[in-house]
Amino acid sequence: MTILRRSLLATPALLAAPALAQGWSPDRPIRILVPYTPGAINDTLARLIGERLGDVLGQHGLVENRPGASGSLAIAATAQAAPDGQLIAVANTANLAMNPFLFANTGYDPRQDLTPLAVCARVMNALVVPAASPFRTLAQLVEQARATPGKLSYASSGAGSSPHLAAELFKHRTGTDIAHVPYRGSAPGLADLIAGRLDFSIDNLPNTLPHVEGGRLRALAVTGSERDPAMPDVPTFQEAGFPGYEVYVWFGFVGPGRLPAAIRDRLGAAIIRIATGAETAERIRRAGATVWTRDPAQFTALLGQELEKWGTVIRAANLRIE
């Protein structure tokens, strides 16, 4: 049974959740901060959830894009907001589990200054090479990287981005030395990759899939625990001979720290209810993501696991962004 199907089947239980029945209700529209510019998957999710909040809570969501500091600006503003449920943010793996190790001061401690509300979706990455690349398998790429340290190069959407850290984890696990070429976003990096100026990239599936389907890039592996339905012929890293490498970028909503439990639980249940509704779930799927939900307690546990994982990778690679 797929994650999406399981989520949809769970909807009746969510509709009856006690957290939605009693307690806190917002008295004005809820502001939703987005750490990036319009068009990113964070922005899409914020708008999908925001437009339906009124159906569940009686007040709709007002989306406000606040890019800057590799996504940290919006999250810091959320951490500093009043804990009244009127301001939340949509965050991802990079904002919460990577940036605290990459930057000297993000303006927030994800464990102390934020309240996890709900995870609603995730995407896996794909390792892609130019269509004309000589590498047909992941093993061939790794063999060449080991034979010629520092000669191969990979593109990322910026220093400290999730594609950057996914590649650093790959290097860490394979014991390879590969040059990093950061770009301002995925599009220019993938354009240079398509042109053959770099050797590979490990980028989010929604960014790479159109180029793979168009024959401009070749996917060698996906970073999930199982193959993605959009690329059924592309193996996972484990299937390709590299077990233990798994990367998802998940997307969740957070509020300020010290958010009262009644507000936390009602917001979290509302977000999950909306995300697992048939229409919204289909729109999330069309955006290239998979509906994948975690309630406040599960989100808190996930965050702890991810902080440990990415902290280890970042410290091992001696990465720091000033």
Short mmCIF file of N, CA, C and O in Angstrom, two decimals, residues 183-259:
data_model
loop_
_atom_site.label_atom_id
_atom_site.label_comp_id
_atom_site.label_asym_id
_atom_site.label_seq_id
_atom_site.Cartn_x
_atom_site.Cartn_y
_atom_site.Cartn_z
N TYR A 183 25.37 26.99 -7.06
CA TYR A 183 24.65 27.94 -7.92
C TYR A 183 23.59 28.65 -7.08
O TYR A 183 23.30 28.25 -5.95
N ARG A 184 23.01 29.67 -7.65
CA ARG A 184 21.91 30.37 -6.99
C ARG A 184 20.60 29.73 -7.45
O ARG A 184 19.91 30.24 -8.34
N GLY A 185 20.30 28.58 -6.89
CA GLY A 185 19.10 27.84 -7.26
C GLY A 185 19.40 26.64 -8.14
O GLY A 185 20.49 26.52 -8.71
N SER A 186 18.43 25.77 -8.25
CA SER A 186 18.60 24.53 -9.01
C SER A 186 18.69 24.77 -10.51
O SER A 186 19.47 24.11 -11.21
N ALA A 187 17.87 25.67 -11.03
CA ALA A 187 17.76 25.82 -12.48
C ALA A 187 19.09 26.10 -13.18
O ALA A 187 19.44 25.42 -14.15
N PRO A 188 19.89 27.09 -12.73
CA PRO A 188 21.15 27.32 -13.44
C PRO A 188 22.15 26.18 -13.30
O PRO A 188 22.91 25.89 -14.24
N GLY A 189 22.15 25.51 -12.15
CA GLY A 189 23.04 24.37 -11.98
C GLY A 189 22.68 23.23 -12.90
O GLY A 189 23.56 22.61 -13.53
N LEU A 190 21.39 22.94 -13.00
CA LEU A 190 20.96 21.87 -13.89
C LEU A 190 21.19 22.24 -15.36
O LEU A 190 21.48 21.37 -16.18
N ALA A 191 21.09 23.53 -15.68
CA ALA A 191 21.36 23.96 -17.06
C ALA A 191 22.81 23.68 -17.43
O ALA A 191 23.11 23.19 -18.53
N ASP A 192 23.74 23.99 -16.52
CA ASP A 192 25.15 23.70 -16.80
C ASP A 192 25.42 22.21 -16.80
O ASP A 192 26.30 21.73 -17.54
N LEU A 193 24.70 21.47 -15.99
CA LEU A 193 24.86 20.01 -16.00
C LEU A 193 24.40 19.44 -17.33
O LEU A 193 25.08 18.60 -17.93
N ILE A 194 23.27 19.89 -17.81
CA ILE A 194 22.76 19.45 -19.11
C ILE A 194 23.76 19.77 -20.22
O ILE A 194 23.97 18.97 -21.15
N ALA A 195 24.41 20.92 -20.10
CA ALA A 195 25.40 21.33 -21.10
C ALA A 195 26.70 20.56 -20.99
O ALA A 195 27.60 20.73 -21.84
N GLY A 196 26.84 19.73 -19.97
CA GLY A 196 28.03 18.91 -19.82
C GLY A 196 29.19 19.58 -19.13
O GLY A 196 30.31 19.08 -19.16
N ARG A 197 28.93 20.69 -18.43
CA ARG A 197 30.01 21.41 -17.75
C ARG A 197 30.31 20.82 -16.38
O ARG A 197 31.31 21.18 -15.77
N LEU A 198 29.44 19.95 -15.88
CA LEU A 198 29.66 19.28 -14.60
C LEU A 198 29.33 17.80 -14.78
O LEU A 198 28.79 17.38 -15.81
N ASP A 199 29.65 17.02 -13.76
CA ASP A 199 29.48 15.57 -13.90
C ASP A 199 28.16 15.04 -13.35
O ASP A 199 27.62 14.07 -13.89
N PHE A 200 27.65 15.63 -12.27
CA PHE A 200 26.39 15.13 -11.73
C PHE A 200 25.79 16.13 -10.75
O PHE A 200 26.42 17.13 -10.38
N SER A 201 24.58 15.82 -10.32
CA SER A 201 23.92 16.57 -9.25
C SER A 201 23.00 15.60 -8.53
O SER A 201 22.50 14.64 -9.12
N ILE A 202 22.79 15.84 -7.23
CA ILE A 202 21.80 15.07 -6.46
C ILE A 202 20.74 16.06 -6.03
O ILE A 202 20.86 16.71 -4.99
N ASP A 203 19.72 16.20 -6.85
CA ASP A 203 18.73 17.26 -6.64
C ASP A 203 17.35 16.65 -6.42
O ASP A 203 17.10 15.49 -6.70
N ASN A 204 16.45 17.50 -5.90
CA ASN A 204 15.09 17.06 -5.62
C ASN A 204 14.42 16.51 -6.88
O ASN A 204 14.58 17.06 -7.98
N LEU A 205 13.65 15.47 -6.71
CA LEU A 205 13.01 14.81 -7.85
C LEU A 205 12.14 15.76 -8.68
O LEU A 205 12.18 15.70 -9.92
N PRO A 206 11.36 16.66 -8.06
CA PRO A 206 10.56 17.58 -8.89
C PRO A 206 11.41 18.45 -9.81
O PRO A 206 10.94 18.88 -10.87
N ASN A 207 12.66 18.73 -9.42
CA ASN A 207 13.54 19.54 -10.27
C ASN A 207 14.17 18.73 -11.39
O ASN A 207 14.39 19.24 -12.49
N THR A 208 14.49 17.47 -11.11
CA THR A 208 15.22 16.65 -12.09
C THR A 208 14.31 15.88 -13.04
O THR A 208 14.69 15.62 -14.19
N LEU A 209 13.13 15.52 -12.58
CA LEU A 209 12.25 14.64 -13.37
C LEU A 209 11.95 15.17 -14.77
O LEU A 209 12.04 14.40 -15.74
N PRO A 210 11.59 16.45 -14.94
CA PRO A 210 11.29 16.91 -16.31
C PRO A 210 12.47 16.75 -17.27
O PRO A 210 12.27 16.45 -18.45
N HIS A 211 13.69 16.92 -16.75
CA HIS A 211 14.86 16.79 -17.61
C HIS A 211 15.18 15.33 -17.93
O HIS A 211 15.66 15.01 -19.02
N VAL A 212 14.88 14.44 -16.98
CA VAL A 212 15.06 13.01 -17.24
C VAL A 212 14.03 12.55 -18.27
O VAL A 212 14.36 11.85 -19.23
N GLU A 213 12.80 12.96 -18.06
CA GLU A 213 11.74 12.58 -19.01
C GLU A 213 11.98 13.17 -20.39
O GLU A 213 11.62 12.56 -21.41
N GLY A 214 12.62 14.35 -20.43
CA GLY A 214 12.91 14.99 -21.71
C GLY A 214 14.18 14.50 -22.38
O GLY A 214 14.53 14.98 -23.47
N GLY A 215 14.89 13.58 -21.74
CA GLY A 215 16.10 13.01 -22.34
C GLY A 215 17.33 13.87 -22.21
O GLY A 215 18.36 13.58 -22.82
N ARG A 216 17.26 14.93 -21.39
CA ARG A 216 18.41 15.82 -21.23
C ARG A 216 19.36 15.35 -20.13
O ARG A 216 20.54 15.68 -20.13
N LEU A 217 18.81 14.61 -19.16
CA LEU A 217 19.61 14.06 -18.07
C LEU A 217 19.30 12.57 -17.94
O LEU A 217 18.23 12.10 -18.36
N ARG A 218 20.23 11.83 -17.34
CA ARG A 218 20.04 10.42 -17.05
C ARG A 218 20.12 10.22 -15.54
O ARG A 218 21.06 10.68 -14.90
N ALA A 219 19.14 9.55 -14.98
CA ALA A 219 19.12 9.28 -13.54
C ALA A 219 19.82 7.94 -13.28
O ALA A 219 19.47 6.93 -13.89
N LEU A 220 20.78 7.97 -12.36
CA LEU A 220 21.51 6.74 -12.01
C LEU A 220 20.95 6.09 -10.76
O LEU A 220 21.08 4.87 -10.59
N ALA A 221 20.36 6.87 -9.85
CA ALA A 221 19.82 6.31 -8.62
C ALA A 221 18.92 7.34 -7.94
O ALA A 221 19.09 8.55 -8.14
N VAL A 222 17.99 6.85 -7.14
CA VAL A 222 17.15 7.72 -6.32
C VAL A 222 17.51 7.47 -4.86
O VAL A 222 17.99 6.40 -4.49
N THR A 223 17.27 8.47 -4.03
CA THR A 223 17.77 8.43 -2.65
C THR A 223 16.78 7.88 -1.64
O THR A 223 17.04 7.92 -0.44
N GLY A 224 15.62 7.40 -2.09
CA GLY A 224 14.63 6.89 -1.17
C GLY A 224 14.88 5.45 -0.76
O GLY A 224 15.80 4.78 -1.26
N SER A 225 14.03 4.97 0.15
CA SER A 225 14.14 3.58 0.59
C SER A 225 13.54 2.61 -0.42
O SER A 225 13.75 1.40 -0.33
N GLU A 226 12.76 3.14 -1.34
CA GLU A 226 12.21 2.34 -2.43
C GLU A 226 12.15 3.19 -3.68
O GLU A 226 12.28 4.41 -3.63
N ARG A 227 11.98 2.53 -4.81
CA ARG A 227 11.95 3.27 -6.08
C ARG A 227 10.76 4.23 -6.13
O ARG A 227 9.74 4.01 -5.49
N ASP A 228 10.94 5.29 -6.90
CA ASP A 228 9.86 6.25 -7.05
C ASP A 228 9.00 5.86 -8.24
O ASP A 228 9.52 5.51 -9.30
N PRO A 229 7.66 5.92 -8.09
CA PRO A 229 6.79 5.55 -9.20
C PRO A 229 7.02 6.37 -10.47
O PRO A 229 6.75 5.90 -11.57
N ALA A 230 7.53 7.60 -10.30
CA ALA A 230 7.79 8.43 -11.47
C ALA A 230 9.02 7.96 -12.25
O ALA A 230 9.18 8.29 -13.42
N MET A 231 9.91 7.18 -11.59
CA MET A 231 11.11 6.65 -12.23
C MET A 231 11.24 5.16 -11.87
O MET A 231 12.17 4.75 -11.20
N PRO A 232 10.31 4.33 -12.31
CA PRO A 232 10.30 2.93 -11.87
C PRO A 232 11.52 2.12 -12.29
O PRO A 232 11.81 1.09 -11.67
N ASP A 233 12.23 2.57 -13.31
CA ASP A 233 13.40 1.82 -13.79
C ASP A 233 14.71 2.28 -13.13
O ASP A 233 15.77 1.71 -13.42
N VAL A 234 14.64 3.29 -12.29
CA VAL A 234 15.84 3.82 -11.66
C VAL A 234 16.01 3.19 -10.28
O VAL A 234 15.11 3.27 -9.44
N PRO A 235 17.16 2.56 -10.00
CA PRO A 235 17.34 1.88 -8.72
C PRO A 235 17.54 2.85 -7.57
O PRO A 235 17.91 4.01 -7.76
N THR A 236 17.32 2.36 -6.35
CA THR A 236 17.71 3.10 -5.17
C THR A 236 19.23 2.97 -5.00
O THR A 236 19.88 2.14 -5.66
N PHE A 237 19.81 3.77 -4.12
CA PHE A 237 21.24 3.66 -3.85
C PHE A 237 21.58 2.26 -3.33
O PHE A 237 22.62 1.69 -3.69
N GLN A 238 20.71 1.72 -2.50
CA GLN A 238 20.97 0.38 -1.97
C GLN A 238 20.98 -0.65 -3.09
O GLN A 238 21.86 -1.51 -3.15
N GLU A 239 20.01 -0.56 -3.98
CA GLU A 239 19.97 -1.49 -5.11
C GLU A 239 21.17 -1.31 -6.02
O GLU A 239 21.62 -2.27 -6.67
N ALA A 240 21.69 -0.09 -6.06
CA ALA A 240 22.85 0.19 -6.92
C ALA A 240 24.16 -0.21 -6.26
O ALA A 240 25.24 0.01 -6.84
N GLY A 241 24.09 -0.78 -5.05
CA GLY A 241 25.30 -1.27 -4.40
C GLY A 241 25.85 -0.38 -3.30
O GLY A 241 26.97 -0.59 -2.85
N PHE A 242 25.05 0.60 -2.83
CA PHE A 242 25.52 1.53 -1.80
C PHE A 242 24.48 1.61 -0.68
O PHE A 242 23.74 2.59 -0.56
N PRO A 243 24.42 0.57 0.16
CA PRO A 243 23.44 0.54 1.25
C PRO A 243 23.73 1.61 2.30
O PRO A 243 24.86 2.06 2.46
N GLY A 244 22.69 2.00 3.01
CA GLY A 244 22.85 2.95 4.10
C GLY A 244 22.73 4.41 3.67
O GLY A 244 22.76 5.30 4.52
N TYR A 245 22.61 4.64 2.36
CA TYR A 245 22.45 6.02 1.89
C TYR A 245 20.98 6.25 1.58
O TYR A 245 20.42 5.65 0.66
N GLU A 246 20.35 7.11 2.36
CA GLU A 246 18.94 7.43 2.16
C GLU A 246 18.73 8.90 2.49
O GLU A 246 19.12 9.36 3.56
N VAL A 247 18.15 9.64 1.59
CA VAL A 247 17.91 11.07 1.79
C VAL A 247 16.51 11.43 1.31
O VAL A 247 16.15 11.14 0.16
N TYR A 248 15.76 12.03 2.19
CA TYR A 248 14.49 12.66 1.83
C TYR A 248 14.55 14.11 2.28
O TYR A 248 15.14 14.42 3.30
N VAL A 249 13.91 14.97 1.53
CA VAL A 249 13.66 16.33 2.00
C VAL A 249 12.20 16.37 2.43
O VAL A 249 11.31 16.14 1.62
N TRP A 250 11.97 16.59 3.72
CA TRP A 250 10.60 16.64 4.21
C TRP A 250 10.20 18.08 4.48
O TRP A 250 11.04 18.96 4.67
N PHE A 251 8.90 18.29 4.48
CA PHE A 251 8.36 19.64 4.62
C PHE A 251 7.31 19.63 5.72
O PHE A 251 6.38 18.82 5.71
N GLY A 252 7.49 20.52 6.68
CA GLY A 252 6.57 20.57 7.80
C GLY A 252 6.32 21.99 8.26
O GLY A 252 7.01 22.93 7.85
N PHE A 253 5.34 22.14 9.10
CA PHE A 253 4.98 23.45 9.64
C PHE A 253 5.42 23.54 11.09
O PHE A 253 5.28 22.59 11.86
N VAL A 254 5.96 24.70 11.44
CA VAL A 254 6.42 24.95 12.81
C VAL A 254 5.84 26.26 13.31
O VAL A 254 5.53 27.16 12.54
N GLY A 255 5.70 26.34 14.64
CA GLY A 255 5.29 27.57 15.28
C GLY A 255 6.36 28.03 16.24
O GLY A 255 7.40 27.37 16.39
N PRO A 256 6.14 29.13 16.91
CA PRO A 256 7.11 29.59 17.91
C PRO A 256 7.25 28.59 19.05
O PRO A 256 6.35 27.78 19.30
N GLY A 257 8.37 28.64 19.74
CA GLY A 257 8.53 27.82 20.93
C GLY A 257 7.51 28.20 21.99
O GLY A 257 6.91 29.28 21.95
N ARG A 258 7.30 27.29 22.92
CA ARG A 258 6.38 27.52 24.04
C ARG A 258 4.93 27.67 23.57
O ARG A 258 4.10 28.27 24.25
N LEU A 259 4.62 27.15 22.40
CA LEU A 259 3.24 27.20 21.91
C LEU A 259 2.39 26.27 22.78
O LEU A 259 2.74 25.10 22.98
#
